[in-house]
């Protein structure tokens, strides 16, 4: 098995750590391995126990390795959470080439110019997401390479994150003996498998209901427009069951996953669930309807919060796409349609073995990594034809160490270089 054809994603969530292995075969991407482990060192999307998080990552990695029979040594890491912020950015430069043909160096410079903004000292630029390039006033250009012009502009989104949160997460990955091949904004990656091109152009909201937080991402005109994280999720449902039935968190999670239902009207009082209370008491039986009376109010609260956030965003013609582990619960889609009153569907990855909403982020990271490597391959062909060594800064790729070192020698630091330098300081 050629390691160059393997992609490994790492999704560190509040309730679960997931590792996914993808392989390119005959031009097709296949998911060949999945590993998961309880996430015991994360709360509210933030690392609170490094050793526990490292142990969870290693457990998930080992499970994925056993499934496929390969050794995992590098991963693509997804980042999200309430510490991530988006802010519009704009860069403008004069085309440097005497013949006025826009080259990779011009794109580098306009990307760097867009980053000349003031950010707090406790935050770091994680990424810059171009929405469009503008050449001499002509906008909606995706890639200006090779075009003729005098002035080059870029409009996009600057992604920043908390230095502390990023450092702790990536320190855990390093302590788990894994190299980081790339870092991606998780909502962007999830959008690759959850949202169609037409939906992104029209305007759509991607709602990822995780363990302790819900991420609401909106796309419009083909680009990420906004990102909001609210501190509610499936773990709140688990806690309600634990309190209501007087059971442990683990038992409440089991009951939720095996017998939970989010929509009372569709439940039955004849479907029973056996529950083991705390203190060694005799098992008790509760109907599916009993459980729904505990679950639906909390899920209703979650969707009402989502509705408030969406109301502040404005019109979303493409509707709402739900994903995340919590939406697997029966009745969730029906309740969402009742409360949100929009065109709503559920995103499920179209790969054997991972056709569940909880795997959307992991699959998205793999597809995102493959997409950018493929773009890089095309760039290399263009670069070779032009006898140039430099590649576009706006392509995030898995480069060889030699290529990375060559980029480090440049005088004008790109965003990825700045991020690598930032993490290098912490890791040394």
Tab-separated table of C-alpha atoms in Angstrom:
chain	number	residue	atom	x	y	z
A	1	UNK	CA	0.000	0.000	0.000
A	2	UNK	CA	1.509	3.305	-1.116
A	3	UNK	CA	1.672	5.746	1.791
A	4	UNK	CA	1.347	8.656	-0.642
A	5	UNK	CA	-2.196	7.494	-1.358
A	6	UNK	CA	-3.222	7.401	2.296
A	7	UNK	CA	-4.995	10.199	4.159
A	8	UNK	CA	-5.683	10.084	7.885
A	9	UNK	CA	-8.022	12.492	9.662
A	10	UNK	CA	-8.180	13.201	13.383
A	11	UNK	CA	-11.411	14.568	14.839
A	12	UNK	CA	-11.037	15.339	18.550
A	13	UNK	CA	-14.522	15.913	19.920
A	14	UNK	CA	-15.940	16.424	23.382
A	15	UNK	CA	-17.465	12.963	23.654
A	16	UNK	CA	-15.465	10.960	21.134
A	17	UNK	CA	-12.123	10.957	19.331
A	18	UNK	CA	-12.348	9.610	15.785
A	19	UNK	CA	-9.544	8.604	13.436
A	20	UNK	CA	-10.359	7.821	9.823
A	21	UNK	CA	-8.140	6.373	7.094
A	22	UNK	CA	-8.856	7.074	3.435
A	23	UNK	CA	-7.131	5.570	0.403
A	24	UNK	CA	-7.045	6.681	-3.196
A	25	UNK	CA	-7.642	3.730	-5.509
A	26	UNK	CA	-8.179	4.033	-9.261
A	27	UNK	CA	-9.022	7.687	-8.859
A	28	UNK	CA	-11.629	6.978	-6.191
A	29	UNK	CA	-11.401	7.842	-2.512
A	30	UNK	CA	-12.355	4.986	-0.191
A	31	UNK	CA	-12.661	4.964	3.596
A	32	UNK	CA	-10.776	1.847	4.663
A	33	UNK	CA	-10.378	2.260	8.406
A	34	UNK	CA	-12.091	3.897	11.360
A	35	UNK	CA	-11.012	4.101	14.976
A	36	UNK	CA	-12.838	5.756	17.827
A	37	UNK	CA	-12.413	6.164	21.563
A	38	UNK	CA	-14.213	7.994	24.372
A	39	UNK	CA	-12.925	11.540	24.735
A	40	UNK	CA	-12.097	11.950	28.411
A	41	UNK	CA	-9.873	15.022	28.384
A	42	UNK	CA	-12.029	17.511	26.471
A	43	UNK	CA	-14.697	19.813	27.870
A	44	UNK	CA	-16.629	22.376	25.855
A	45	UNK	CA	-14.276	21.780	22.934
A	46	UNK	CA	-11.152	22.608	24.952
A	47	UNK	CA	-8.409	20.333	26.270
A	48	UNK	CA	-8.625	20.132	30.072
A	49	UNK	CA	-6.444	17.039	30.555
A	50	UNK	CA	-3.551	16.518	28.146
A	51	UNK	CA	-2.666	12.985	29.282
A	52	UNK	CA	-6.270	11.792	29.031
A	53	UNK	CA	-6.640	13.333	25.578
A	54	UNK	CA	-3.384	11.747	24.404
A	55	UNK	CA	-4.598	8.358	25.650
A	56	UNK	CA	-7.886	8.772	23.750
A	57	UNK	CA	-6.060	9.726	20.550
A	58	UNK	CA	-3.728	6.737	20.837
A	59	UNK	CA	-6.633	4.366	21.469
A	60	UNK	CA	-8.491	5.606	18.383
A	61	UNK	CA	-5.318	5.436	16.263
A	62	UNK	CA	-4.556	1.877	17.374
A	63	UNK	CA	-8.085	0.749	16.546
A	64	UNK	CA	-7.843	2.232	13.051
A	65	UNK	CA	-4.394	0.684	12.547
A	66	UNK	CA	-5.661	-2.779	13.513
A	67	UNK	CA	-8.532	-2.501	11.079
A	68	UNK	CA	-6.298	-1.702	8.101
A	69	UNK	CA	-2.926	-3.155	9.054
A	70	UNK	CA	-0.942	0.034	8.482
A	71	UNK	CA	1.030	2.270	10.800
A	72	UNK	CA	-0.283	5.813	11.204
A	73	UNK	CA	2.394	8.461	11.679
A	74	UNK	CA	0.792	11.655	10.385
A	75	UNK	CA	-2.711	13.071	10.451
A	76	UNK	CA	-4.831	15.917	9.170
A	77	UNK	CA	-6.248	17.784	12.159
A	78	UNK	CA	-9.544	19.624	12.199
A	79	UNK	CA	-10.039	22.671	14.406
A	80	UNK	CA	-13.252	24.310	15.551
A	81	UNK	CA	-14.775	25.670	18.734
A	82	UNK	CA	-15.952	28.916	20.236
A	83	UNK	CA	-12.395	30.275	20.202
A	84	UNK	CA	-12.374	30.371	16.385
A	85	UNK	CA	-13.292	33.710	14.845
A	86	UNK	CA	-13.768	34.894	11.276
A	87	UNK	CA	-13.134	38.418	10.115
A	88	UNK	CA	-13.327	39.832	6.591
A	89	UNK	CA	-10.000	40.723	5.031
A	90	UNK	CA	-8.896	42.509	1.898
A	91	UNK	CA	-5.523	42.726	0.208
A	92	UNK	CA	-4.370	44.774	-2.766
A	93	UNK	CA	-1.023	44.804	-4.608
A	94	UNK	CA	0.429	45.925	-7.915
A	95	UNK	CA	1.364	43.121	-10.304
A	96	UNK	CA	5.156	42.870	-10.193
A	97	UNK	CA	5.839	41.103	-13.491
A	98	UNK	CA	6.987	43.540	-16.217
A	99	UNK	CA	4.690	41.851	-18.737
A	100	UNK	CA	1.801	42.198	-16.223
A	101	UNK	CA	1.100	38.474	-16.098
A	102	UNK	CA	-0.069	37.481	-12.621
A	103	UNK	CA	2.152	34.823	-11.081
A	104	UNK	CA	2.353	32.857	-7.856
A	105	UNK	CA	4.483	35.563	-6.244
A	106	UNK	CA	1.734	38.131	-6.786
A	107	UNK	CA	-0.801	35.815	-5.174
A	108	UNK	CA	1.560	35.310	-2.238
A	109	UNK	CA	1.900	39.056	-1.794
A	110	UNK	CA	-1.820	39.818	-1.960
A	111	UNK	CA	-2.521	37.042	0.562
A	112	UNK	CA	0.116	38.498	2.880
A	113	UNK	CA	-1.283	42.003	2.399
A	114	UNK	CA	-4.716	40.781	3.473
A	115	UNK	CA	-3.227	39.591	6.765
A	116	UNK	CA	-1.951	43.019	7.765
A	117	UNK	CA	-4.631	43.531	10.392
A	118	UNK	CA	-4.545	44.072	14.124
A	119	UNK	CA	-5.387	41.022	16.233
A	120	UNK	CA	-5.057	40.513	20.007
A	121	UNK	CA	-1.778	39.096	21.289
A	122	UNK	CA	-3.485	35.964	22.611
A	123	UNK	CA	-4.782	35.047	19.152
A	124	UNK	CA	-3.057	33.648	16.094
A	125	UNK	CA	-3.897	33.595	12.395
A	126	UNK	CA	-4.763	30.003	11.585
A	127	UNK	CA	-5.806	30.337	7.967
A	128	UNK	CA	-6.948	32.729	5.299
A	129	UNK	CA	-9.847	31.673	3.098
A	130	UNK	CA	-10.069	33.506	-0.249
A	131	UNK	CA	-13.612	34.256	-1.369
A	132	UNK	CA	-12.610	35.887	-4.634
A	133	UNK	CA	-9.766	37.563	-6.477
A	134	UNK	CA	-10.211	40.840	-8.341
A	135	UNK	CA	-8.073	41.829	-11.333
A	136	UNK	CA	-8.292	45.485	-12.381
A	137	UNK	CA	-11.826	45.689	-11.004
A	138	UNK	CA	-13.075	42.415	-12.513
A	139	UNK	CA	-14.290	40.271	-9.641
A	140	UNK	CA	-15.491	36.690	-8.943
A	141	UNK	CA	-12.163	35.206	-10.060
A	142	UNK	CA	-11.214	31.918	-8.387
A	143	UNK	CA	-7.613	31.664	-9.607
A	144	UNK	CA	-5.946	34.653	-11.280
A	145	UNK	CA	-2.749	32.794	-12.196
A	146	UNK	CA	-1.700	33.626	-15.761
A	147	UNK	CA	-4.139	36.516	-16.171
A	148	UNK	CA	-2.977	39.927	-17.371
A	149	UNK	CA	-3.537	42.907	-15.126
A	150	UNK	CA	-2.035	45.835	-13.265
A	151	UNK	CA	-3.767	45.522	-9.896
A	152	UNK	CA	-4.582	42.334	-7.962
A	153	UNK	CA	-6.996	42.226	-5.037
A	154	UNK	CA	-8.205	39.434	-2.773
A	155	UNK	CA	-11.316	39.403	-0.607
A	156	UNK	CA	-11.707	36.651	1.939
A	157	UNK	CA	-11.993	35.579	5.545
A	158	UNK	CA	-9.211	35.578	8.100
A	159	UNK	CA	-9.491	32.668	10.537
A	160	UNK	CA	-8.004	33.260	13.972
A	161	UNK	CA	-7.908	31.091	17.071
A	162	UNK	CA	-6.808	31.156	20.677
A	163	UNK	CA	-3.098	30.428	20.991
A	164	UNK	CA	-3.683	28.511	24.217
A	165	UNK	CA	-6.436	26.271	22.844
A	166	UNK	CA	-4.548	25.552	19.620
A	167	UNK	CA	-1.305	24.857	21.450
A	168	UNK	CA	-2.923	22.400	23.864
A	169	UNK	CA	-4.726	20.476	21.123
A	170	UNK	CA	-1.683	20.186	18.886
A	171	UNK	CA	0.540	19.357	21.848
A	172	UNK	CA	-1.744	16.364	22.470
A	173	UNK	CA	-1.350	15.252	18.855
A	174	UNK	CA	2.430	15.540	19.108
A	175	UNK	CA	2.541	13.634	22.429
A	176	UNK	CA	0.549	10.863	20.740
A	177	UNK	CA	3.570	10.454	18.395
A	178	UNK	CA	1.751	11.836	15.369
A	179	UNK	CA	3.014	14.376	12.855
A	180	UNK	CA	0.564	17.020	11.664
A	181	UNK	CA	0.418	17.001	7.876
A	182	UNK	CA	-2.087	19.854	7.768
A	183	UNK	CA	-4.620	21.812	9.790
A	184	UNK	CA	-8.078	22.629	8.436
A	185	UNK	CA	-11.062	24.557	9.699
A	186	UNK	CA	-13.511	21.764	10.426
A	187	UNK	CA	-16.718	23.447	9.177
A	188	UNK	CA	-15.029	24.085	5.815
A	189	UNK	CA	-13.991	20.450	5.571
A	190	UNK	CA	-17.408	19.174	6.653
A	191	UNK	CA	-18.963	21.352	3.977
A	192	UNK	CA	-17.150	19.310	1.325
A	193	UNK	CA	-19.283	16.242	2.082
A	194	UNK	CA	-22.385	17.892	3.545
A	195	UNK	CA	-23.255	20.786	1.283
A	196	UNK	CA	-23.590	20.771	-2.493
A	197	UNK	CA	-22.053	23.390	-4.759
A	198	UNK	CA	-25.505	24.729	-5.631
A	199	UNK	CA	-26.453	25.020	-1.958
A	200	UNK	CA	-23.254	26.909	-1.168
A	201	UNK	CA	-23.932	29.312	-4.019
A	202	UNK	CA	-27.571	29.885	-3.068
A	203	UNK	CA	-27.002	30.187	0.673
A	204	UNK	CA	-27.163	27.379	3.219
A	205	UNK	CA	-26.563	26.749	6.920
A	206	UNK	CA	-24.591	23.715	8.086
A	207	UNK	CA	-25.503	22.844	11.685
A	208	UNK	CA	-23.197	20.388	13.444
A	209	UNK	CA	-24.684	19.270	16.780
A	210	UNK	CA	-21.853	17.689	18.705
A	211	UNK	CA	-21.383	16.579	22.283
A	212	UNK	CA	-21.146	19.855	24.180
A	213	UNK	CA	-21.408	22.453	21.437
A	214	UNK	CA	-23.240	23.184	18.222
A	215	UNK	CA	-21.462	24.800	15.284
A	216	UNK	CA	-23.535	26.871	12.864
A	217	UNK	CA	-21.735	27.651	9.600
A	218	UNK	CA	-23.308	29.575	6.769
A	219	UNK	CA	-22.213	29.522	3.154
A	220	UNK	CA	-23.218	31.994	0.463
A	221	UNK	CA	-21.986	32.708	-3.056
A	222	UNK	CA	-19.835	29.587	-2.776
A	223	UNK	CA	-17.870	30.730	0.281
A	224	UNK	CA	-17.964	30.470	4.050
A	225	UNK	CA	-19.768	33.565	5.296
A	226	UNK	CA	-20.144	33.136	9.061
A	227	UNK	CA	-19.330	30.782	11.918
A	228	UNK	CA	-21.039	30.606	15.291
A	229	UNK	CA	-20.547	28.113	18.125
A	230	UNK	CA	-23.144	27.766	20.892
A	231	UNK	CA	-22.459	25.760	24.082
A	232	UNK	CA	-25.254	23.190	23.815
A	233	UNK	CA	-25.192	19.659	22.455
A	234	UNK	CA	-25.896	15.994	22.966
A	235	UNK	CA	-24.126	15.768	26.322
A	236	UNK	CA	-26.843	17.981	27.796
A	237	UNK	CA	-29.415	15.384	26.734
A	238	UNK	CA	-27.299	12.678	28.356
A	239	UNK	CA	-27.126	14.678	31.574
A	240	UNK	CA	-30.912	15.143	31.617
A	241	UNK	CA	-31.408	11.378	31.298
A	242	UNK	CA	-28.860	10.766	34.034
A	243	UNK	CA	-30.657	13.098	36.440
A	244	UNK	CA	-34.173	12.070	35.446
A	245	UNK	CA	-33.601	8.325	35.715
A	246	UNK	CA	-30.947	8.471	38.471
A	247	UNK	CA	-28.366	6.593	36.423
A	248	UNK	CA	-24.676	7.097	35.662
A	249	UNK	CA	-23.549	9.208	32.720
A	250	UNK	CA	-22.352	6.069	30.932
A	251	UNK	CA	-25.720	4.354	31.403
A	252	UNK	CA	-27.558	7.499	30.322
A	253	UNK	CA	-25.453	7.670	27.147
A	254	UNK	CA	-26.207	4.013	26.402
A	255	UNK	CA	-29.932	4.531	26.913
A	256	UNK	CA	-29.878	7.628	24.704
A	257	UNK	CA	-28.034	5.891	21.874
A	258	UNK	CA	-30.040	2.646	21.993
A	259	UNK	CA	-33.536	3.828	22.908
A	260	UNK	CA	-33.603	7.627	22.640
A	261	UNK	CA	-36.215	9.475	20.594
A	262	UNK	CA	-36.489	13.233	20.128
A	263	UNK	CA	-40.110	13.503	18.960
A	264	UNK	CA	-42.815	12.452	21.422
A	265	UNK	CA	-45.589	12.210	18.804
A	266	UNK	CA	-43.764	9.394	17.006
A	267	UNK	CA	-42.942	7.295	20.083
A	268	UNK	CA	-44.607	4.222	21.531
A	269	UNK	CA	-45.361	3.325	25.134
A	270	UNK	CA	-45.003	-0.337	24.204
A	271	UNK	CA	-41.307	-0.119	23.290
A	272	UNK	CA	-39.443	-0.627	26.565
A	273	UNK	CA	-35.883	0.083	27.666
A	274	UNK	CA	-34.203	-1.628	30.613
A	275	UNK	CA	-32.268	0.826	32.763
A	276	UNK	CA	-29.793	0.083	35.558
A	277	UNK	CA	-30.047	2.728	38.325
A	278	UNK	CA	-27.142	3.799	40.490
A	279	UNK	CA	-26.553	2.082	43.812
A	280	UNK	CA	-27.033	-1.458	42.554
A	281	UNK	CA	-30.818	-1.270	42.624
A	282	UNK	CA	-32.983	-3.577	40.563
A	283	UNK	CA	-33.215	-2.773	36.835
A	284	UNK	CA	-36.165	-0.623	35.845
A	285	UNK	CA	-38.116	-0.381	32.620
A	286	UNK	CA	-39.098	2.820	30.866
A	287	UNK	CA	-41.045	3.202	27.673
A	288	UNK	CA	-39.720	5.001	24.624
A	289	UNK	CA	-42.352	7.639	25.298
A	290	UNK	CA	-41.069	8.147	28.855
A	291	UNK	CA	-37.574	8.767	27.508
A	292	UNK	CA	-38.878	11.153	24.843
A	293	UNK	CA	-40.516	13.267	27.560
A	294	UNK	CA	-36.998	13.827	28.932
A	295	UNK	CA	-35.204	14.191	25.604
A	296	UNK	CA	-37.570	16.337	23.538
A	297	UNK	CA	-37.557	19.428	25.817
A	298	UNK	CA	-33.755	19.623	25.688
A	299	UNK	CA	-33.619	19.032	21.925
A	300	UNK	CA	-36.352	21.627	21.515
A	301	UNK	CA	-34.225	24.109	23.467
A	302	UNK	CA	-31.220	23.362	21.237
A	303	UNK	CA	-33.220	23.976	18.056
A	304	UNK	CA	-34.754	27.160	19.475
A	305	UNK	CA	-31.238	28.491	20.107
A	306	UNK	CA	-30.296	27.503	16.550
A	307	UNK	CA	-33.423	29.266	15.248
A	308	UNK	CA	-32.412	32.474	17.053
A	309	UNK	CA	-28.945	32.347	15.520
A	310	UNK	CA	-30.323	31.705	12.033
A	311	UNK	CA	-32.805	34.568	12.403
A	312	UNK	CA	-29.891	36.921	12.979
A	313	UNK	CA	-28.166	35.697	9.820
A	314	UNK	CA	-31.040	36.450	7.477
A	315	UNK	CA	-32.459	34.615	4.492
A	316	UNK	CA	-31.028	31.160	3.773
A	317	UNK	CA	-32.667	29.947	0.526
A	318	UNK	CA	-30.749	26.651	0.531
A	319	UNK	CA	-32.167	25.662	3.898
A	320	UNK	CA	-30.445	23.901	6.770
A	321	UNK	CA	-28.235	20.812	6.690
A	322	UNK	CA	-27.921	18.886	9.965
A	323	UNK	CA	-24.932	16.771	10.898
A	324	UNK	CA	-23.066	15.559	13.973
A	325	UNK	CA	-23.505	12.606	16.296
A	326	UNK	CA	-26.555	13.965	18.106
A	327	UNK	CA	-28.720	14.150	14.980
A	328	UNK	CA	-28.557	10.356	14.612
A	329	UNK	CA	-31.263	10.104	17.273
A	330	UNK	CA	-34.670	9.168	15.799
A	331	UNK	CA	-37.120	12.053	15.709
A	332	UNK	CA	-34.441	14.741	15.483
A	333	UNK	CA	-35.212	15.655	11.876
A	334	UNK	CA	-38.959	15.839	12.537
A	335	UNK	CA	-38.471	18.089	15.572
A	336	UNK	CA	-36.050	20.314	13.657
A	337	UNK	CA	-38.537	20.795	10.826
A	338	UNK	CA	-41.263	21.700	13.302
A	339	UNK	CA	-39.183	24.314	15.131
A	340	UNK	CA	-36.990	25.753	12.385
A	341	UNK	CA	-39.709	25.739	9.735
A	342	UNK	CA	-37.232	25.541	6.882
A	343	UNK	CA	-36.103	23.162	4.190
A	344	UNK	CA	-34.057	20.745	6.313
A	345	UNK	CA	-32.133	17.605	5.514
A	346	UNK	CA	-29.541	15.424	7.201
A	347	UNK	CA	-25.990	15.041	5.860
A	348	UNK	CA	-24.697	11.474	5.746
A	349	UNK	CA	-21.298	10.588	4.178
A	350	UNK	CA	-21.693	8.335	1.143
A	351	UNK	CA	-19.017	5.822	2.096
A	352	UNK	CA	-19.415	2.221	3.229
A	353	UNK	CA	-18.919	1.837	6.961
A	354	UNK	CA	-19.250	5.521	7.815
A	355	UNK	CA	-22.791	6.320	6.701
A	356	UNK	CA	-23.630	8.147	9.898
A	357	UNK	CA	-23.730	11.905	10.583
A	358	UNK	CA	-21.127	11.591	13.348
A	359	UNK	CA	-18.476	10.734	10.733
A	360	UNK	CA	-19.077	13.816	8.582
A	361	UNK	CA	-16.161	15.807	9.986
A	362	UNK	CA	-13.673	12.949	9.639
A	363	UNK	CA	-14.676	12.196	6.053
A	364	UNK	CA	-14.698	15.906	5.253
A	365	UNK	CA	-11.138	16.334	6.499
A	366	UNK	CA	-9.987	13.481	4.257
A	367	UNK	CA	-11.796	14.835	1.200
A	368	UNK	CA	-10.489	18.335	1.924
A	369	UNK	CA	-6.918	17.037	2.222
A	370	UNK	CA	-7.223	15.060	-1.013
A	371	UNK	CA	-8.737	18.047	-2.808
A	372	UNK	CA	-5.848	20.298	-1.865
A	373	UNK	CA	-3.210	17.701	-2.686
A	374	UNK	CA	-4.810	17.270	-6.097
A	375	UNK	CA	-4.772	21.048	-6.584
A	376	UNK	CA	-1.125	21.061	-5.570
A	377	UNK	CA	-0.336	18.388	-8.159
A	378	UNK	CA	-1.867	20.584	-10.865
A	379	UNK	CA	0.081	23.571	-9.577
A	380	UNK	CA	3.309	21.560	-9.727
A	381	UNK	CA	2.649	20.795	-13.399
A	382	UNK	CA	2.226	24.519	-14.102
A	383	UNK	CA	5.281	25.378	-12.035
A	384	UNK	CA	7.399	22.798	-13.836
A	385	UNK	CA	6.317	24.157	-17.195
A	386	UNK	CA	7.318	27.648	-16.112
A	387	UNK	CA	10.562	26.381	-14.536
A	388	UNK	CA	9.599	27.841	-11.166
A	389	UNK	CA	10.025	26.320	-7.726
A	390	UNK	CA	7.426	28.232	-5.730
A	391	UNK	CA	3.802	27.131	-5.279
A	392	UNK	CA	0.720	29.299	-4.539
A	393	UNK	CA	0.355	30.253	-0.896
A	394	UNK	CA	-3.396	29.830	-1.040
A	395	UNK	CA	-3.030	26.079	-1.741
A	396	UNK	CA	-2.768	24.175	1.539
A	397	UNK	CA	-0.919	20.953	0.783
A	398	UNK	CA	1.077	18.099	2.222
A	399	UNK	CA	4.523	19.190	1.079
A	400	UNK	CA	7.748	17.292	1.476
A	401	UNK	CA	10.203	18.541	4.073
A	402	UNK	CA	12.439	19.888	1.318
A	403	UNK	CA	9.590	21.909	-0.165
A	404	UNK	CA	8.674	23.239	3.264
A	405	UNK	CA	12.270	24.323	3.896
A	406	UNK	CA	12.392	26.111	0.555
A	407	UNK	CA	9.269	28.074	1.473
A	408	UNK	CA	10.739	28.972	4.872
A	409	UNK	CA	13.580	30.774	3.079
A	410	UNK	CA	11.223	33.298	1.491
A	411	UNK	CA	11.267	36.847	2.833
A	412	UNK	CA	7.483	37.255	2.741
A	413	UNK	CA	5.862	34.821	5.183
A	414	UNK	CA	2.635	33.167	4.049
A	415	UNK	CA	-0.098	32.256	6.490
A	416	UNK	CA	0.866	28.577	6.638
A	417	UNK	CA	4.462	29.519	7.401
A	418	UNK	CA	3.328	31.725	10.249
A	419	UNK	CA	1.184	28.941	11.685
A	420	UNK	CA	4.021	26.413	11.384
A	421	UNK	CA	6.403	28.828	13.081
A	422	UNK	CA	3.907	29.418	15.861
A	423	UNK	CA	3.438	25.718	16.540
A	424	UNK	CA	7.163	25.080	16.211
A	425	UNK	CA	7.834	27.464	19.091
A	426	UNK	CA	5.530	25.455	21.326
A	427	UNK	CA	6.767	22.048	20.220
A	428	UNK	CA	10.474	22.715	20.669
